[in-house]
Amino acid sequence: MKKTISLICICLICNDILSQNFDGGLLAGLTTSQISGDNLGGFNKLGIAIGIFTQRNISEKSKLKFELSYFQKGSKNNNLNLNLNSFKLDYIDAPFYFSYLVQQNTSIQFGFHTGFLLLQKETDNFGSNIELRDSFNAIDFSTSIGIEYYVNNQISLNTKFSNTLFFTPIRKHASSASLWYNQGQYNTVISFTINYYLINPQ
């Protein structure tokens, strides 16, 4: 119920922004991710990101940007010699960004994400589904930093690095161990997307 209410509120906010001053478009791309604290190293889990975005100018060089996308995260064990499991986590991601134009065709972005978990799956080395030790949290709060390069008036390339906030892990450690800076498992993601603007972004 809380997840549904939150999604409705986000959609209403997005609709309000669009009705006032539309500037946005579509996005699609790839994600590469890992879950820190799962004993697997490396961004081995590939996924997709697809969604919409809108933004508003707040000054000549700065903007506020909102996205709503289907976003795949998780981790993958590429070493069959290790008896470790892989995880597939699918989210509806709803980030807000502050974007600042540092050069004519380049902007940097700082964002806060709220991810709503749609699907969680754990598999063994042979790809067979197994029962989750503990369920992952329904919401993933994270921050990000990114860079956007405007190829032309309608297309831009965006790269972002995001990580779950250290005090809101997506799941506790199996041992239940907890330190102030390491309270459980965290999503860490690098994403690469192409943005298609329906209106000139500049």
mmCIF file of C-alpha atoms in Angstrom:
data_model
loop_
_atom_site.group_PDB
_atom_site.id
_atom_site.type_symbol
_atom_site.label_atom_id
_atom_site.label_comp_id
_atom_site.label_asym_id
_atom_site.label_seq_id
_atom_site.Cartn_x
_atom_site.Cartn_y
_atom_site.Cartn_z
ATOM 1 C CA MET A 1 0.000 0.000 0.000
ATOM 2 C CA LYS A 2 2.774 2.454 0.914
ATOM 3 C CA LYS A 3 4.561 1.651 -2.341
ATOM 4 C CA THR A 4 1.376 2.297 -4.355
ATOM 5 C CA ILE A 5 0.707 5.614 -2.604
ATOM 6 C CA SER A 6 4.301 6.744 -3.152
ATOM 7 C CA LEU A 7 4.142 5.913 -6.868
ATOM 8 C CA ILE A 8 0.845 7.778 -7.240
ATOM 9 C CA CYS A 9 2.326 10.855 -5.533
ATOM 10 C CA ILE A 10 5.385 10.768 -7.785
ATOM 11 C CA CYS A 11 3.213 10.491 -10.907
ATOM 12 C CA LEU A 12 1.079 13.429 -9.748
ATOM 13 C CA ILE A 13 4.191 15.540 -9.178
ATOM 14 C CA CYS A 14 5.493 14.584 -12.608
ATOM 15 C CA ASN A 15 2.151 15.437 -14.223
ATOM 16 C CA ASP A 16 2.091 18.811 -12.470
ATOM 17 C CA ILE A 17 5.562 19.637 -13.752
ATOM 18 C CA LEU A 18 4.663 18.566 -17.282
ATOM 19 C CA SER A 19 1.486 20.645 -17.294
ATOM 20 C CA GLN A 20 3.358 23.779 -16.242
ATOM 21 C CA ASN A 21 6.439 23.777 -18.442
ATOM 22 C CA PHE A 22 7.244 20.651 -20.419
ATOM 23 C CA ASP A 23 10.821 19.968 -21.367
ATOM 24 C CA GLY A 24 11.821 16.337 -21.515
ATOM 25 C CA GLY A 25 11.694 13.111 -23.438
ATOM 26 C CA LEU A 26 12.601 9.430 -23.467
ATOM 27 C CA LEU A 27 15.620 7.501 -22.198
ATOM 28 C CA ALA A 28 17.020 4.031 -22.784
ATOM 29 C CA GLY A 29 20.301 2.310 -22.045
ATOM 30 C CA LEU A 30 22.305 -0.264 -20.142
ATOM 31 C CA THR A 31 23.190 -0.762 -16.489
ATOM 32 C CA THR A 32 26.088 -2.628 -14.912
ATOM 33 C CA SER A 33 25.830 -3.297 -11.208
ATOM 34 C CA GLN A 34 26.973 -5.108 -8.108
ATOM 35 C CA ILE A 35 25.735 -5.580 -4.551
ATOM 36 C CA SER A 36 28.337 -4.649 -1.990
ATOM 37 C CA GLY A 37 28.437 -7.101 0.881
ATOM 38 C CA ASP A 38 27.483 -10.182 -1.174
ATOM 39 C CA ASN A 39 31.098 -11.443 -1.427
ATOM 40 C CA LEU A 40 31.064 -10.934 -5.200
ATOM 41 C CA GLY A 41 33.347 -8.316 -6.719
ATOM 42 C CA GLY A 42 32.926 -6.390 -9.950
ATOM 43 C CA PHE A 43 30.142 -4.851 -12.002
ATOM 44 C CA ASN A 44 29.194 -8.160 -13.624
ATOM 45 C CA LYS A 45 25.389 -7.865 -13.690
ATOM 46 C CA LEU A 46 24.133 -6.298 -16.920
ATOM 47 C CA GLY A 47 20.648 -4.855 -17.196
ATOM 48 C CA ILE A 48 18.531 -2.298 -18.990
ATOM 49 C CA ALA A 49 17.078 1.091 -18.151
ATOM 50 C CA ILE A 50 14.110 2.547 -20.013
ATOM 51 C CA GLY A 51 11.844 5.423 -19.091
ATOM 52 C CA ILE A 52 10.845 9.055 -19.394
ATOM 53 C CA PHE A 53 12.182 12.316 -17.998
ATOM 54 C CA THR A 54 11.206 15.935 -17.607
ATOM 55 C CA GLN A 55 13.098 19.012 -16.446
ATOM 56 C CA ARG A 56 12.725 22.711 -15.662
ATOM 57 C CA ASN A 57 15.225 25.533 -15.857
ATOM 58 C CA ILE A 58 15.929 27.281 -12.565
ATOM 59 C CA SER A 59 18.663 29.542 -13.941
ATOM 60 C CA GLU A 60 20.626 30.051 -17.138
ATOM 61 C CA LYS A 61 22.901 27.088 -16.359
ATOM 62 C CA SER A 62 21.031 24.972 -13.831
ATOM 63 C CA LYS A 63 18.002 22.692 -14.039
ATOM 64 C CA LEU A 64 15.914 20.361 -11.929
ATOM 65 C CA LYS A 65 15.306 17.007 -13.596
ATOM 66 C CA PHE A 66 12.937 14.142 -12.795
ATOM 67 C CA GLU A 67 13.014 10.618 -14.236
ATOM 68 C CA LEU A 68 10.710 7.630 -14.015
ATOM 69 C CA SER A 69 12.237 4.427 -15.366
ATOM 70 C CA TYR A 70 12.330 0.652 -15.263
ATOM 71 C CA PHE A 71 15.800 -0.070 -13.886
ATOM 72 C CA GLN A 72 17.576 -3.413 -13.466
ATOM 73 C CA LYS A 73 20.131 -3.959 -10.698
ATOM 74 C CA GLY A 74 21.712 -6.906 -8.898
ATOM 75 C CA SER A 75 24.910 -8.950 -8.969
ATOM 76 C CA LYS A 76 26.306 -11.912 -10.900
ATOM 77 C CA ASN A 77 28.828 -14.600 -10.077
ATOM 78 C CA ASN A 78 31.095 -15.131 -13.113
ATOM 79 C CA ASN A 79 33.422 -17.532 -11.284
ATOM 80 C CA LEU A 80 31.890 -21.010 -11.221
ATOM 81 C CA ASN A 81 34.575 -22.123 -8.780
ATOM 82 C CA LEU A 82 32.947 -19.953 -6.134
ATOM 83 C CA ASN A 83 29.789 -21.284 -4.545
ATOM 84 C CA LEU A 84 28.117 -17.885 -4.501
ATOM 85 C CA ASN A 85 24.677 -16.869 -5.702
ATOM 86 C CA SER A 86 23.608 -14.205 -8.172
ATOM 87 C CA PHE A 87 20.806 -11.686 -7.654
ATOM 88 C CA LYS A 88 18.343 -10.038 -10.018
ATOM 89 C CA LEU A 89 16.605 -6.933 -8.679
ATOM 90 C CA ASP A 90 14.200 -4.946 -10.856
ATOM 91 C CA TYR A 91 13.047 -1.487 -9.772
ATOM 92 C CA ILE A 92 10.884 1.418 -10.762
ATOM 93 C CA ASP A 93 13.426 4.190 -10.244
ATOM 94 C CA ALA A 94 12.275 7.744 -9.544
ATOM 95 C CA PRO A 95 15.246 10.103 -9.183
ATOM 96 C CA PHE A 96 15.385 13.882 -8.851
ATOM 97 C CA TYR A 97 18.518 15.613 -10.160
ATOM 98 C CA PHE A 98 20.176 18.977 -9.950
ATOM 99 C CA SER A 99 21.910 19.579 -13.277
ATOM 100 C CA TYR A 100 24.515 22.274 -13.900
ATOM 101 C CA LEU A 101 25.933 23.234 -17.304
ATOM 102 C CA VAL A 102 29.732 23.360 -16.997
ATOM 103 C CA GLN A 103 30.425 23.731 -20.724
ATOM 104 C CA GLN A 104 28.293 24.470 -23.754
ATOM 105 C CA ASN A 105 27.529 20.793 -24.382
ATOM 106 C CA THR A 106 28.230 19.215 -20.992
ATOM 107 C CA SER A 107 26.437 19.222 -17.655
ATOM 108 C CA ILE A 108 27.046 17.475 -14.344
ATOM 109 C CA GLN A 109 24.239 16.004 -12.264
ATOM 110 C CA PHE A 110 23.688 15.217 -8.607
ATOM 111 C CA GLY A 111 20.679 13.094 -7.764
ATOM 112 C CA PHE A 112 18.583 11.455 -5.076
ATOM 113 C CA HIS A 113 16.838 8.217 -6.076
ATOM 114 C CA THR A 114 13.856 6.356 -4.711
ATOM 115 C CA GLY A 115 13.681 2.846 -6.147
ATOM 116 C CA PHE A 116 10.574 0.676 -5.748
ATOM 117 C CA LEU A 117 11.359 -3.044 -5.908
ATOM 118 C CA LEU A 118 9.291 -4.932 -8.498
ATOM 119 C CA LEU A 119 11.085 -8.281 -8.655
ATOM 120 C CA GLN A 120 13.744 -10.104 -6.644
ATOM 121 C CA LYS A 121 15.341 -13.360 -7.696
ATOM 122 C CA GLU A 122 18.305 -15.395 -6.457
ATOM 123 C CA THR A 123 20.006 -18.072 -8.568
ATOM 124 C CA ASP A 124 22.841 -20.517 -7.960
ATOM 125 C CA ASN A 125 25.896 -21.186 -10.149
ATOM 126 C CA PHE A 126 23.792 -23.289 -12.522
ATOM 127 C CA GLY A 127 21.091 -20.659 -13.012
ATOM 128 C CA SER A 128 18.489 -22.440 -10.901
ATOM 129 C CA ASN A 129 16.185 -20.318 -8.774
ATOM 130 C CA ILE A 130 16.608 -20.731 -5.034
ATOM 131 C CA GLU A 131 14.695 -19.413 -2.061
ATOM 132 C CA LEU A 132 15.885 -16.040 -0.823
ATOM 133 C CA ARG A 133 17.595 -16.011 2.562
ATOM 134 C CA ASP A 134 15.842 -12.765 3.416
ATOM 135 C CA SER A 135 13.731 -10.492 1.275
ATOM 136 C CA PHE A 136 15.271 -7.272 0.046
ATOM 137 C CA ASN A 137 13.753 -4.011 1.229
ATOM 138 C CA ALA A 138 10.850 -2.750 -0.859
ATOM 139 C CA ILE A 139 12.468 0.686 -1.316
ATOM 140 C CA ASP A 140 16.054 1.553 -2.204
ATOM 141 C CA PHE A 141 17.217 5.079 -1.345
ATOM 142 C CA SER A 142 20.366 6.108 -3.178
ATOM 143 C CA THR A 143 22.374 9.068 -4.424
ATOM 144 C CA SER A 144 24.154 9.550 -7.720
ATOM 145 C CA ILE A 145 26.578 11.699 -9.651
ATOM 146 C CA GLY A 146 26.616 11.853 -13.424
ATOM 147 C CA ILE A 147 27.580 13.672 -16.574
ATOM 148 C CA GLU A 148 25.445 14.442 -19.618
ATOM 149 C CA TYR A 149 26.867 15.290 -23.033
ATOM 150 C CA TYR A 150 24.568 16.934 -25.595
ATOM 151 C CA VAL A 151 25.274 15.472 -29.038
ATOM 152 C CA ASN A 152 22.781 17.825 -30.694
ATOM 153 C CA ASN A 153 19.510 19.584 -29.915
ATOM 154 C CA GLN A 154 17.603 16.340 -29.386
ATOM 155 C CA ILE A 155 20.078 13.657 -28.317
ATOM 156 C CA SER A 156 22.343 13.421 -25.282
ATOM 157 C CA LEU A 157 24.514 10.732 -23.712
ATOM 158 C CA ASN A 158 24.333 10.241 -19.959
ATOM 159 C CA THR A 159 26.589 8.303 -17.582
ATOM 160 C CA LYS A 160 25.780 7.984 -13.882
ATOM 161 C CA PHE A 161 27.229 6.293 -10.812
ATOM 162 C CA SER A 162 24.778 5.575 -7.995
ATOM 163 C CA ASN A 163 25.000 3.910 -4.605
ATOM 164 C CA THR A 164 22.518 3.062 -1.867
ATOM 165 C CA LEU A 165 22.703 5.401 1.130
ATOM 166 C CA PHE A 166 24.907 3.783 3.771
ATOM 167 C CA PHE A 167 22.260 4.077 6.511
ATOM 168 C CA THR A 168 19.487 2.479 4.394
ATOM 169 C CA PRO A 169 20.869 -0.884 3.148
ATOM 170 C CA ILE A 170 18.740 -2.947 0.788
ATOM 171 C CA ARG A 171 19.217 -5.983 3.057
ATOM 172 C CA LYS A 172 21.022 -6.859 6.285
ATOM 173 C CA HIS A 173 24.157 -8.993 6.289
ATOM 174 C CA ALA A 174 23.570 -12.729 6.786
ATOM 175 C CA SER A 175 25.589 -12.483 10.000
ATOM 176 C CA SER A 176 23.508 -9.494 11.162
ATOM 177 C CA ALA A 177 26.798 -7.640 11.702
ATOM 178 C CA SER A 178 26.438 -3.880 11.482
ATOM 179 C CA LEU A 179 28.810 -0.913 11.610
ATOM 180 C CA TRP A 180 27.789 2.708 11.290
ATOM 181 C CA TYR A 181 29.280 2.868 7.771
ATOM 182 C CA ASN A 182 28.416 -0.724 6.774
ATOM 183 C CA GLN A 183 24.966 -1.747 7.924
ATOM 184 C CA GLY A 184 24.222 -4.334 5.244
ATOM 185 C CA GLN A 185 24.134 -4.822 1.485
ATOM 186 C CA TYR A 186 23.996 -1.939 -0.985
ATOM 187 C CA ASN A 187 23.246 -1.488 -4.676
ATOM 188 C CA THR A 188 26.089 0.061 -6.661
ATOM 189 C CA VAL A 189 25.289 0.871 -10.293
ATOM 190 C CA ILE A 190 26.885 2.479 -13.331
ATOM 191 C CA SER A 191 24.388 3.359 -16.057
ATOM 192 C CA PHE A 192 24.775 4.480 -19.659
ATOM 193 C CA THR A 193 21.711 5.959 -21.342
ATOM 194 C CA ILE A 194 20.731 7.798 -24.494
ATOM 195 C CA ASN A 195 18.259 10.606 -23.919
ATOM 196 C CA TYR A 196 15.944 11.756 -26.704
ATOM 197 C CA TYR A 197 14.602 15.248 -26.063
ATOM 198 C CA LEU A 198 11.201 16.116 -27.456
ATOM 199 C CA ILE A 199 12.125 19.766 -26.933
ATOM 200 C CA ASN A 200 15.551 21.410 -27.229
ATOM 201 C CA PRO A 201 17.353 20.768 -23.874
ATOM 202 C CA GLN A 202 19.229 24.046 -24.131
#
